[in-house]
Amino acid sequence: MKVEDDLKTRIARACRVLGKMELTRALRGHISARIPGTDRIFVRARGPAENGVRYTTEDEIVEIDLSGQPVAGMPKGLRTPSEIYIHTEIFRARPDVNAVLHLHPPTIVLFTVTGVPLLPIYGAYDPHGLGIALEEPPTFESSVLINTPELGRELAATIGAKRACLMRGHGITTAADSIEEASVVALGLNELATMNYQARALGEPRSISQSDREALMPAMKRLGARGSAPGEPSESVTAEWRFYCRLTGE
Ligand SMILES: [Zn+2]
């Protein structure tokens, strides 16, 4: 299979898995990947002919340059996402990033609406999720559509060198080396938000201790390791991702 076809297949599958895991609102969201050795990307298109994130097909994945323009026209009924600048500006700013994900997960959005912090409340339960919590994902404080290059640059500055940022009254963006890593970061963040929410329903959540954080460092680092080549997931990301693919029948 050509590298390009493989990337399209992986983006469409990731959209379906995260849609089935209810990490977004219906039609809203997109995942992209850098085409190796180029300044072009593949991204899920939007428009009247689309099926929604959960039902994304490979022919809905289109090629865009880093100015946000389609490389070879658009299939009928599809258009570039209005928020394409989330992707293009992060790819411009971050040579280490080969995949960007933008979704509207309801549970995480509730934390941005209330300003309640996502606390590092668990350890061995999910060291991967703890790692994301300890990165302290920043929040982009505006809830507008990121539909200009300037707004894209502001968002890219907010995420900085991190793997995730929250967007107030809007959603999340994750940025990682591979489509699969960007996806498991989003799933880990969603689990963290779900557990924080439920903990607050029961009582006052408590952050785990500093010594526990340090003891869990090696386990946390495992999912953050690099794969065998740029854009390829590590063994531990591959295993985590395989579980979610099987869970959702993908
Ligand atoms: Zn959005």
mmCIF file of N, CA, C and O in Angstrom, residues 8-110:
data_model
loop_
_atom_site.group_PDB
_atom_site.id
_atom_site.type_symbol
_atom_site.label_atom_id
_atom_site.label_comp_id
_atom_site.label_asym_id
_atom_site.label_seq_id
_atom_site.Cartn_x
_atom_site.Cartn_y
_atom_site.Cartn_z
ATOM 1 N N LYS A 8 -4.392 7.863 4.711
ATOM 2 C CA LYS A 8 -5.836 8.133 4.595
ATOM 3 C C LYS A 8 -6.644 7.092 5.371
ATOM 4 O O LYS A 8 -7.605 7.419 6.059
ATOM 5 N N THR A 9 -6.240 5.822 5.228
ATOM 6 C CA THR A 9 -6.932 4.737 5.945
ATOM 7 C C THR A 9 -6.850 4.945 7.448
ATOM 8 O O THR A 9 -7.847 4.798 8.173
ATOM 9 N N ARG A 10 -5.649 5.312 7.928
ATOM 10 C CA ARG A 10 -5.450 5.480 9.378
ATOM 11 C C ARG A 10 -6.220 6.697 9.915
ATOM 12 O O ARG A 10 -6.763 6.645 11.021
ATOM 13 N N ILE A 11 -6.266 7.789 9.138
ATOM 14 C CA ILE A 11 -7.026 8.965 9.603
ATOM 15 C C ILE A 11 -8.512 8.630 9.676
ATOM 16 O O ILE A 11 -9.186 8.929 10.677
ATOM 17 N N ALA A 12 -9.035 7.998 8.618
ATOM 18 C CA ALA A 12 -10.476 7.681 8.602
ATOM 19 C C ALA A 12 -10.826 6.733 9.751
ATOM 20 O O ALA A 12 -11.833 6.922 10.440
ATOM 21 N N ARG A 13 -9.957 5.740 10.003
ATOM 22 C CA ARG A 13 -10.223 4.795 11.099
ATOM 23 C C ARG A 13 -10.202 5.526 12.445
ATOM 24 O O ARG A 13 -11.071 5.311 13.296
ATOM 25 N N ALA A 14 -9.200 6.392 12.639
ATOM 26 C CA ALA A 14 -9.113 7.129 13.910
ATOM 27 C C ALA A 14 -10.365 7.988 14.125
ATOM 28 O O ALA A 14 -10.902 8.055 15.238
ATOM 29 N N CYS A 15 -10.852 8.629 13.065
ATOM 30 C CA CYS A 15 -12.088 9.431 13.197
ATOM 31 C C CYS A 15 -13.240 8.540 13.655
ATOM 32 O O CYS A 15 -13.992 8.897 14.573
ATOM 33 N N ARG A 16 -13.372 7.358 13.030
ATOM 34 C CA ARG A 16 -14.488 6.471 13.390
ATOM 35 C C ARG A 16 -14.368 5.970 14.832
ATOM 36 O O ARG A 16 -15.358 5.940 15.577
ATOM 37 N N VAL A 17 -13.155 5.571 15.230
ATOM 38 C CA VAL A 17 -12.968 5.052 16.597
ATOM 39 C C VAL A 17 -13.327 6.136 17.618
ATOM 40 O O VAL A 17 -14.092 5.900 18.562
ATOM 41 N N LEU A 18 -12.811 7.348 17.436
ATOM 42 C CA LEU A 18 -13.056 8.404 18.418
ATOM 43 C C LEU A 18 -14.513 8.858 18.379
ATOM 44 O O LEU A 18 -15.094 9.209 19.411
ATOM 45 N N GLY A 19 -15.123 8.811 17.189
ATOM 46 C CA GLY A 19 -16.560 9.102 17.090
ATOM 47 C C GLY A 19 -17.374 8.077 17.863
ATOM 48 O O GLY A 19 -18.283 8.425 18.629
ATOM 49 N N LYS A 20 -17.031 6.795 17.701
ATOM 50 C CA LYS A 20 -17.754 5.740 18.431
ATOM 51 C C LYS A 20 -17.520 5.825 19.933
ATOM 52 O O LYS A 20 -18.371 5.433 20.720
ATOM 53 N N MET A 21 -16.341 6.314 20.322
ATOM 54 C CA MET A 21 -16.053 6.495 21.756
ATOM 55 C C MET A 21 -16.708 7.772 22.296
ATOM 56 O O MET A 21 -16.499 8.149 23.444
ATOM 57 N N GLU A 22 -17.473 8.438 21.445
ATOM 58 C CA GLU A 22 -18.238 9.648 21.819
ATOM 59 C C GLU A 22 -17.341 10.788 22.286
ATOM 60 O O GLU A 22 -17.660 11.499 23.239
ATOM 61 N N LEU A 23 -16.233 10.942 21.567
ATOM 62 C CA LEU A 23 -15.328 12.041 21.887
ATOM 63 C C LEU A 23 -15.636 13.316 21.115
ATOM 64 O O LEU A 23 -14.855 14.261 21.128
ATOM 65 N N THR A 24 -16.787 13.343 20.421
ATOM 66 C CA THR A 24 -17.108 14.597 19.752
ATOM 67 C C THR A 24 -18.597 14.743 19.564
ATOM 68 O O THR A 24 -19.364 13.815 19.817
ATOM 69 N N ARG A 25 -19.000 15.928 19.123
ATOM 70 C CA ARG A 25 -20.387 16.222 18.825
ATOM 71 C C ARG A 25 -20.622 15.966 17.335
ATOM 72 O O ARG A 25 -20.194 16.738 16.486
ATOM 73 N N ALA A 26 -21.290 14.864 17.037
ATOM 74 C CA ALA A 26 -21.806 14.593 15.693
ATOM 75 C C ALA A 26 -20.801 14.839 14.557
ATOM 76 O O ALA A 26 -19.878 14.073 14.361
ATOM 77 N N LEU A 27 -20.988 15.931 13.843
ATOM 78 C CA LEU A 27 -20.177 16.187 12.642
ATOM 79 C C LEU A 27 -18.848 16.852 12.971
ATOM 80 O O LEU A 27 -17.983 16.959 12.109
ATOM 81 N N ARG A 28 -18.683 17.321 14.212
ATOM 82 C CA ARG A 28 -17.632 18.315 14.467
ATOM 83 C C ARG A 28 -16.300 17.726 14.889
ATOM 84 O O ARG A 28 -16.201 17.126 15.947
ATOM 85 N N GLY A 29 -15.308 17.972 14.056
ATOM 86 C CA GLY A 29 -13.948 17.573 14.385
ATOM 87 C C GLY A 29 -13.223 17.013 13.177
ATOM 88 O O GLY A 29 -13.844 16.691 12.151
ATOM 89 N N HIS A 30 -11.913 16.929 13.313
ATOM 90 C CA HIS A 30 -11.095 16.414 12.217
ATOM 91 C C HIS A 30 -9.745 15.966 12.745
ATOM 92 O O HIS A 30 -9.282 16.447 13.780
ATOM 93 N N ILE A 31 -9.146 15.035 12.031
ATOM 94 C CA ILE A 31 -7.805 14.552 12.347
ATOM 95 C C ILE A 31 -6.982 14.725 11.074
ATOM 96 O O ILE A 31 -7.503 14.547 9.962
ATOM 97 N N SER A 32 -5.691 15.068 11.246
ATOM 98 C CA SER A 32 -4.832 15.261 10.073
ATOM 99 C C SER A 32 -3.489 14.578 10.289
ATOM 100 O O SER A 32 -3.123 14.259 11.420
ATOM 101 N N ALA A 33 -2.775 14.385 9.194
ATOM 102 C CA ALA A 33 -1.414 13.828 9.272
ATOM 103 C C ALA A 33 -0.553 14.494 8.218
ATOM 104 O O ALA A 33 -1.015 14.789 7.105
ATOM 105 N N ARG A 34 0.695 14.713 8.560
ATOM 106 C CA ARG A 34 1.666 15.270 7.616
ATOM 107 C C ARG A 34 2.066 14.190 6.624
ATOM 108 O O ARG A 34 2.308 13.040 7.014
ATOM 109 N N ILE A 35 2.101 14.542 5.342
ATOM 110 C CA ILE A 35 2.577 13.588 4.334
ATOM 111 C C ILE A 35 4.105 13.638 4.385
ATOM 112 O O ILE A 35 4.696 14.710 4.198
ATOM 113 N N PRO A 36 4.774 12.512 4.694
ATOM 114 C CA PRO A 36 6.218 12.534 4.972
ATOM 115 C C PRO A 36 7.025 13.228 3.869
ATOM 116 O O PRO A 36 6.782 13.008 2.674
ATOM 117 N N GLY A 37 7.933 14.074 4.297
ATOM 118 C CA GLY A 37 8.853 14.737 3.368
ATOM 119 C C GLY A 37 8.229 15.856 2.550
ATOM 120 O O GLY A 37 8.841 16.334 1.594
ATOM 121 N N THR A 38 7.002 16.285 2.886
ATOM 122 C CA THR A 38 6.343 17.353 2.129
ATOM 123 C C THR A 38 5.846 18.431 3.084
ATOM 124 O O THR A 38 5.894 18.263 4.306
ATOM 125 N N ASP A 39 5.334 19.537 2.504
ATOM 126 C CA ASP A 39 4.640 20.518 3.346
ATOM 127 C C ASP A 39 3.136 20.449 3.057
ATOM 128 O O ASP A 39 2.452 21.458 2.941
ATOM 129 N N ARG A 40 2.660 19.214 2.923
ATOM 130 C CA ARG A 40 1.230 18.973 2.698
ATOM 131 C C ARG A 40 0.708 17.993 3.756
ATOM 132 O O ARG A 40 1.483 17.244 4.351
ATOM 133 N N ILE A 41 -0.610 18.034 3.936
ATOM 134 C CA ILE A 41 -1.227 17.157 4.940
ATOM 135 C C ILE A 41 -2.485 16.506 4.360
ATOM 136 O O ILE A 41 -3.042 16.989 3.363
ATOM 137 N N PHE A 42 -2.920 15.441 4.991
ATOM 138 C CA PHE A 42 -4.251 14.888 4.763
ATOM 139 C C PHE A 42 -5.120 15.253 5.954
ATOM 140 O O PHE A 42 -4.660 15.202 7.108
ATOM 141 N N VAL A 43 -6.390 15.596 5.680
ATOM 142 C CA VAL A 43 -7.312 15.949 6.772
ATOM 143 C C VAL A 43 -8.730 15.518 6.398
ATOM 144 O O VAL A 43 -9.068 15.455 5.205
ATOM 145 N N ARG A 44 -9.534 15.243 7.412
ATOM 146 C CA ARG A 44 -10.948 14.935 7.161
ATOM 147 C C ARG A 44 -11.642 16.193 6.655
ATOM 148 O O ARG A 44 -11.536 17.252 7.279
ATOM 149 N N ALA A 45 -12.362 16.081 5.530
ATOM 150 C CA ALA A 45 -13.076 17.225 4.966
ATOM 151 C C ALA A 45 -14.449 17.367 5.616
ATOM 152 O O ALA A 45 -14.928 16.448 6.289
ATOM 153 N N ARG A 46 -15.045 18.517 5.460
ATOM 154 C CA ARG A 46 -16.409 18.780 5.933
ATOM 155 C C ARG A 46 -17.294 19.070 4.722
ATOM 156 O O ARG A 46 -16.828 19.075 3.608
ATOM 157 N N GLY A 47 -18.561 19.374 4.958
ATOM 158 C CA GLY A 47 -19.426 19.766 3.858
ATOM 159 C C GLY A 47 -20.700 18.952 3.785
ATOM 160 O O GLY A 47 -20.868 17.970 4.516
ATOM 161 N N PRO A 48 -21.609 19.359 2.892
ATOM 162 C CA PRO A 48 -22.935 18.727 2.832
ATOM 163 C C PRO A 48 -22.911 17.234 2.514
ATOM 164 O O PRO A 48 -23.856 16.525 2.843
ATOM 165 N N ALA A 49 -21.826 16.747 1.893
ATOM 166 C CA ALA A 49 -21.766 15.320 1.534
ATOM 167 C C ALA A 49 -21.108 14.466 2.617
ATOM 168 O O ALA A 49 -20.986 13.249 2.466
ATOM 169 N N GLU A 50 -20.686 15.077 3.730
ATOM 170 C CA GLU A 50 -19.935 14.306 4.745
ATOM 171 C C GLU A 50 -20.860 13.378 5.541
ATOM 172 O O GLU A 50 -22.070 13.564 5.610
ATOM 173 N N ASN A 51 -20.220 12.389 6.191
ATOM 174 C CA ASN A 51 -20.968 11.412 6.992
ATOM 175 C C ASN A 51 -20.889 11.668 8.493
ATOM 176 O O ASN A 51 -21.536 10.969 9.261
ATOM 177 N N GLY A 52 -20.084 12.642 8.929
ATOM 178 C CA GLY A 52 -19.868 12.843 10.368
ATOM 179 C C GLY A 52 -18.652 12.059 10.815
ATOM 180 O O GLY A 52 -18.271 11.068 10.194
ATOM 181 N N VAL A 53 -18.048 12.508 11.919
ATOM 182 C CA VAL A 53 -16.767 11.947 12.379
ATOM 183 C C VAL A 53 -16.850 10.428 12.527
ATOM 184 O O VAL A 53 -15.977 9.685 12.069
ATOM 185 N N ARG A 54 -17.928 9.951 13.138
ATOM 186 C CA ARG A 54 -18.072 8.539 13.481
ATOM 187 C C ARG A 54 -18.180 7.625 12.258
ATOM 188 O O ARG A 54 -17.950 6.414 12.363
ATOM 189 N N TYR A 55 -18.542 8.194 11.108
ATOM 190 C CA TYR A 55 -18.773 7.385 9.909
ATOM 191 C C TYR A 55 -17.840 7.787 8.768
ATOM 192 O O TYR A 55 -18.137 7.561 7.602
ATOM 193 N N THR A 56 -16.698 8.378 9.118
ATOM 194 C CA THR A 56 -15.763 8.892 8.109
ATOM 195 C C THR A 56 -15.288 7.789 7.164
ATOM 196 O O THR A 56 -14.923 6.702 7.610
ATOM 197 N N THR A 57 -15.275 8.075 5.870
ATOM 198 C CA THR A 57 -14.732 7.137 4.877
ATOM 199 C C THR A 57 -13.457 7.730 4.272
ATOM 200 O O THR A 57 -13.233 8.944 4.338
ATOM 201 N N GLU A 58 -12.648 6.855 3.664
ATOM 202 C CA GLU A 58 -11.354 7.320 3.133
ATOM 203 C C GLU A 58 -11.506 8.390 2.060
ATOM 204 O O GLU A 58 -10.633 9.249 1.910
ATOM 205 N N ASP A 59 -12.615 8.349 1.297
ATOM 206 C CA ASP A 59 -12.761 9.365 0.244
ATOM 207 C C ASP A 59 -13.152 10.732 0.811
ATOM 208 O O ASP A 59 -13.272 11.702 0.062
ATOM 209 N N GLU A 60 -13.320 10.815 2.136
ATOM 210 C CA GLU A 60 -13.554 12.126 2.772
ATOM 211 C C GLU A 60 -12.255 12.737 3.291
ATOM 212 O O GLU A 60 -12.275 13.792 3.926
ATOM 213 N N ILE A 61 -11.132 12.041 3.080
ATOM 214 C CA ILE A 61 -9.828 12.568 3.534
ATOM 215 C C ILE A 61 -9.179 13.266 2.342
ATOM 216 O O ILE A 61 -8.982 12.654 1.286
ATOM 217 N N VAL A 62 -8.861 14.550 2.512
ATOM 218 C CA VAL A 62 -8.378 15.352 1.379
ATOM 219 C C VAL A 62 -6.980 15.919 1.659
ATOM 220 O O VAL A 62 -6.559 16.018 2.811
ATOM 221 N N GLU A 63 -6.304 16.304 0.551
ATOM 222 C CA GLU A 63 -4.933 16.797 0.646
ATOM 223 C C GLU A 63 -4.936 18.329 0.616
ATOM 224 O O GLU A 63 -5.540 18.937 -0.260
ATOM 225 N N ILE A 64 -4.227 18.909 1.575
ATOM 226 C CA ILE A 64 -4.238 20.368 1.774
ATOM 227 C C ILE A 64 -2.787 20.825 1.939
ATOM 228 O O ILE A 64 -1.980 20.099 2.522
ATOM 229 N N ASP A 65 -2.483 22.040 1.444
ATOM 230 C CA ASP A 65 -1.124 22.547 1.707
ATOM 231 C C ASP A 65 -1.134 23.382 2.998
ATOM 232 O O ASP A 65 -2.200 23.617 3.578
ATOM 233 N N LEU A 66 0.048 23.812 3.425
ATOM 234 C CA LEU A 66 0.112 24.459 4.742
ATOM 235 C C LEU A 66 -0.419 25.896 4.734
ATOM 236 O O LEU A 66 -0.472 26.543 5.779
ATOM 237 N N SER A 67 -0.864 26.387 3.553
ATOM 238 C CA SER A 67 -1.600 27.656 3.579
ATOM 239 C C SER A 67 -3.102 27.395 3.728
ATOM 240 O O SER A 67 -3.899 28.335 3.787
ATOM 241 N N GLY A 68 -3.489 26.122 3.776
ATOM 242 C CA GLY A 68 -4.902 25.770 3.981
ATOM 243 C C GLY A 68 -5.667 25.556 2.682
ATOM 244 O O GLY A 68 -6.890 25.436 2.697
ATOM 245 N N GLN A 69 -4.942 25.512 1.555
ATOM 246 C CA GLN A 69 -5.608 25.356 0.244
ATOM 247 C C GLN A 69 -5.566 23.896 -0.223
ATOM 248 O O GLN A 69 -4.550 23.217 -0.032
ATOM 249 N N PRO A 70 -6.652 23.432 -0.882
ATOM 250 C CA PRO A 70 -6.643 22.068 -1.436
ATOM 251 C C PRO A 70 -5.576 21.928 -2.513
ATOM 252 O O PRO A 70 -5.344 22.861 -3.280
ATOM 253 N N VAL A 71 -4.920 20.776 -2.551
ATOM 254 C CA VAL A 71 -3.836 20.563 -3.514
ATOM 255 C C VAL A 71 -4.393 20.206 -4.890
ATOM 256 O O VAL A 71 -3.908 20.676 -5.907
ATOM 257 N N ALA A 72 -5.418 19.388 -4.938
ATOM 258 C CA ALA A 72 -5.929 18.923 -6.244
ATOM 259 C C ALA A 72 -7.450 18.927 -6.261
ATOM 260 O O ALA A 72 -8.090 17.910 -6.498
ATOM 261 N N GLY A 73 -8.040 20.099 -5.982
ATOM 262 C CA GLY A 73 -9.496 20.194 -5.992
ATOM 263 C C GLY A 73 -10.125 19.444 -4.839
ATOM 264 O O GLY A 73 -9.430 18.900 -3.986
ATOM 265 N N MET A 74 -11.466 19.418 -4.836
ATOM 266 C CA MET A 74 -12.218 18.810 -3.726
ATOM 267 C C MET A 74 -13.284 17.888 -4.296
ATOM 268 O O MET A 74 -13.931 18.242 -5.284
ATOM 269 N N PRO A 75 -13.509 16.726 -3.664
ATOM 270 C CA PRO A 75 -14.635 15.900 -4.100
ATOM 271 C C PRO A 75 -15.950 16.692 -3.967
ATOM 272 O O PRO A 75 -16.060 17.567 -3.097
ATOM 273 N N LYS A 76 -16.912 16.359 -4.810
ATOM 274 C CA LYS A 76 -18.199 17.083 -4.800
ATOM 275 C C LYS A 76 -18.841 17.003 -3.405
ATOM 276 O O LYS A 76 -18.892 15.943 -2.795
ATOM 277 N N GLY A 77 -19.325 18.154 -2.928
ATOM 278 C CA GLY A 77 -20.029 18.181 -1.643
ATOM 279 C C GLY A 77 -19.115 18.265 -0.435
ATOM 280 O O GLY A 77 -19.595 18.264 0.706
ATOM 281 N N LEU A 78 -17.813 18.326 -0.655
ATOM 282 C CA LEU A 78 -16.883 18.440 0.472
ATOM 283 C C LEU A 78 -16.103 19.748 0.368
ATOM 284 O O LEU A 78 -15.958 20.308 -0.719
ATOM 285 N N ARG A 79 -15.619 20.215 1.506
ATOM 286 C CA ARG A 79 -14.817 21.436 1.534
ATOM 287 C C ARG A 79 -13.760 21.301 2.627
ATOM 288 O O ARG A 79 -13.861 20.445 3.506
ATOM 289 N N THR A 80 -12.769 22.201 2.560
ATOM 290 C CA THR A 80 -11.756 22.252 3.615
ATOM 291 C C THR A 80 -12.440 22.618 4.929
ATOM 292 O O THR A 80 -13.303 23.491 4.936
ATOM 293 N N PRO A 81 -12.090 21.974 6.057
ATOM 294 C CA PRO A 81 -12.700 22.394 7.329
ATOM 295 C C PRO A 81 -12.429 23.873 7.587
ATOM 296 O O PRO A 81 -11.327 24.358 7.304
ATOM 297 N N SER A 82 -13.424 24.597 8.132
ATOM 298 C CA SER A 82 -13.199 26.029 8.403
ATOM 299 C C SER A 82 -12.084 26.211 9.437
ATOM 300 O O SER A 82 -11.421 27.233 9.457
ATOM 301 N N GLU A 83 -11.873 25.181 10.272
ATOM 302 C CA GLU A 83 -10.832 25.279 11.296
ATOM 303 C C GLU A 83 -9.520 24.611 10.849
ATOM 304 O O GLU A 83 -8.736 24.162 11.706
ATOM 305 N N ILE A 84 -9.266 24.608 9.554
ATOM 306 C CA ILE A 84 -8.044 23.972 9.031
ATOM 307 C C ILE A 84 -6.786 24.575 9.651
ATOM 308 O O ILE A 84 -5.744 23.910 9.765
ATOM 309 N N TYR A 85 -6.892 25.866 10.093
ATOM 310 C CA TYR A 85 -5.701 26.562 10.607
ATOM 311 C C TYR A 85 -5.220 25.995 11.944
ATOM 312 O O TYR A 85 -4.076 26.228 12.333
ATOM 313 N N ILE A 86 -6.090 25.254 12.647
ATOM 314 C CA ILE A 86 -5.610 24.520 13.829
ATOM 315 C C ILE A 86 -4.479 23.597 13.379
ATOM 316 O O ILE A 86 -3.428 23.492 14.021
ATOM 317 N N HIS A 87 -4.712 22.911 12.280
ATOM 318 C CA HIS A 87 -3.764 21.907 11.795
ATOM 319 C C HIS A 87 -2.539 22.572 11.156
ATOM 320 O O HIS A 87 -1.400 22.284 11.523
ATOM 321 N N THR A 88 -2.803 23.463 10.177
ATOM 322 C CA THR A 88 -1.681 24.008 9.401
ATOM 323 C C THR A 88 -0.702 24.785 10.285
ATOM 324 O O THR A 88 0.512 24.660 10.117
ATOM 325 N N GLU A 89 -1.226 25.550 11.242
ATOM 326 C CA GLU A 89 -0.323 26.376 12.048
ATOM 327 C C GLU A 89 0.451 25.542 13.070
ATOM 328 O O GLU A 89 1.594 25.880 13.394
ATOM 329 N N ILE A 90 -0.148 24.455 13.571
ATOM 330 C CA ILE A 90 0.630 23.579 14.467
ATOM 331 C C ILE A 90 1.705 22.848 13.657
ATOM 332 O O ILE A 90 2.856 22.748 14.084
ATOM 333 N N PHE A 91 1.362 22.369 12.453
ATOM 334 C CA PHE A 91 2.388 21.703 11.630
ATOM 335 C C PHE A 91 3.526 22.664 11.276
ATOM 336 O O PHE A 91 4.690 22.278 11.235
ATOM 337 N N ARG A 92 3.201 23.924 11.027
ATOM 338 C CA ARG A 92 4.260 24.906 10.725
ATOM 339 C C ARG A 92 5.165 25.125 11.932
ATOM 340 O O ARG A 92 6.383 25.253 11.792
ATOM 341 N N ALA A 93 4.535 25.199 13.114
ATOM 342 C CA ALA A 93 5.297 25.554 14.323
ATOM 343 C C ALA A 93 6.053 24.373 14.926
ATOM 344 O O ALA A 93 7.005 24.569 15.676
ATOM 345 N N ARG A 94 5.626 23.144 14.611
ATOM 346 C CA ARG A 94 6.144 21.977 15.323
ATOM 347 C C ARG A 94 6.647 20.902 14.356
ATOM 348 O O ARG A 94 5.887 19.987 13.979
ATOM 349 N N PRO A 95 7.917 20.954 13.964
ATOM 350 C CA PRO A 95 8.451 19.913 13.066
ATOM 351 C C PRO A 95 8.363 18.510 13.666
ATOM 352 O O PRO A 95 8.354 17.518 12.933
ATOM 353 N N ASP A 96 8.278 18.423 15.004
ATOM 354 C CA ASP A 96 8.191 17.114 15.669
ATOM 355 C C ASP A 96 6.798 16.500 15.569
ATOM 356 O O ASP A 96 6.618 15.318 15.875
ATOM 357 N N VAL A 97 5.820 17.283 15.149
ATOM 358 C CA VAL A 97 4.428 16.806 15.110
ATOM 359 C C VAL A 97 4.083 16.304 13.709
ATOM 360 O O VAL A 97 4.299 16.999 12.717
ATOM 361 N N ASN A 98 3.556 15.082 13.645
ATOM 362 C CA ASN A 98 3.117 14.531 12.360
ATOM 363 C C ASN A 98 1.625 14.237 12.326
ATOM 364 O O ASN A 98 1.113 13.747 11.316
ATOM 365 N N ALA A 99 0.929 14.506 13.419
ATOM 366 C CA ALA A 99 -0.530 14.308 13.450
ATOM 367 C C ALA A 99 -1.172 15.300 14.403
ATOM 368 O O ALA A 99 -0.636 15.576 15.485
ATOM 369 N N VAL A 100 -2.319 15.850 13.991
ATOM 370 C CA VAL A 100 -3.070 16.802 14.814
ATOM 371 C C VAL A 100 -4.527 16.340 14.855
ATOM 372 O O VAL A 100 -5.068 15.894 13.840
ATOM 373 N N LEU A 101 -5.118 16.436 16.024
ATOM 374 C CA LEU A 101 -6.507 15.995 16.221
ATOM 375 C C LEU A 101 -7.281 17.136 16.853
ATOM 376 O O LEU A 101 -6.802 17.770 17.797
ATOM 377 N N HIS A 102 -8.462 17.423 16.316
ATOM 378 C CA HIS A 102 -9.334 18.421 16.933
ATOM 379 C C HIS A 102 -10.739 17.847 17.046
ATOM 380 O O HIS A 102 -11.332 17.478 16.036
ATOM 381 N N LEU A 103 -11.247 17.748 18.286
ATOM 382 C CA LEU A 103 -12.585 17.202 18.525
ATOM 383 C C LEU A 103 -13.283 18.032 19.608
ATOM 384 O O LEU A 103 -12.646 18.849 20.275
ATOM 385 N N HIS A 104 -14.566 17.774 19.793
ATOM 386 C CA HIS A 104 -15.377 18.493 20.781
ATOM 387 C C HIS A 104 -15.920 17.508 21.824
ATOM 388 O O HIS A 104 -17.092 17.187 21.808
ATOM 389 N N PRO A 105 -15.068 17.002 22.740
ATOM 390 C CA PRO A 105 -15.539 15.996 23.709
ATOM 391 C C PRO A 105 -16.350 16.653 24.833
ATOM 392 O O PRO A 105 -15.830 17.501 25.560
ATOM 393 N N PRO A 106 -17.622 16.271 24.993
ATOM 394 C CA PRO A 106 -18.497 17.000 25.927
ATOM 395 C C PRO A 106 -17.979 17.032 27.364
ATOM 396 O O PRO A 106 -18.046 18.083 28.019
ATOM 397 N N THR A 107 -17.474 15.917 27.889
ATOM 398 C CA THR A 107 -17.054 15.905 29.304
ATOM 399 C C THR A 107 -15.889 16.864 29.529
ATOM 400 O O THR A 107 -15.855 17.598 30.521
ATOM 401 N N ILE A 108 -14.933 16.876 28.595
ATOM 402 C CA ILE A 108 -13.787 17.788 28.755
ATOM 403 C C ILE A 108 -14.251 19.240 28.631
ATOM 404 O O ILE A 108 -13.804 20.112 29.381
ATOM 405 N N VAL A 109 -15.167 19.488 27.696
ATOM 406 C CA VAL A 109 -15.647 20.867 27.504
ATOM 407 C C VAL A 109 -16.295 21.393 28.787
ATOM 408 O O VAL A 109 -16.145 22.573 29.129
ATOM 409 N N LEU A 110 -16.961 20.524 29.553
ATOM 410 C CA LEU A 110 -17.572 20.974 30.812
ATOM 411 C C LEU A 110 -16.521 21.563 31.761
ATOM 412 O O LEU A 110 -16.798 22.532 32.477
#
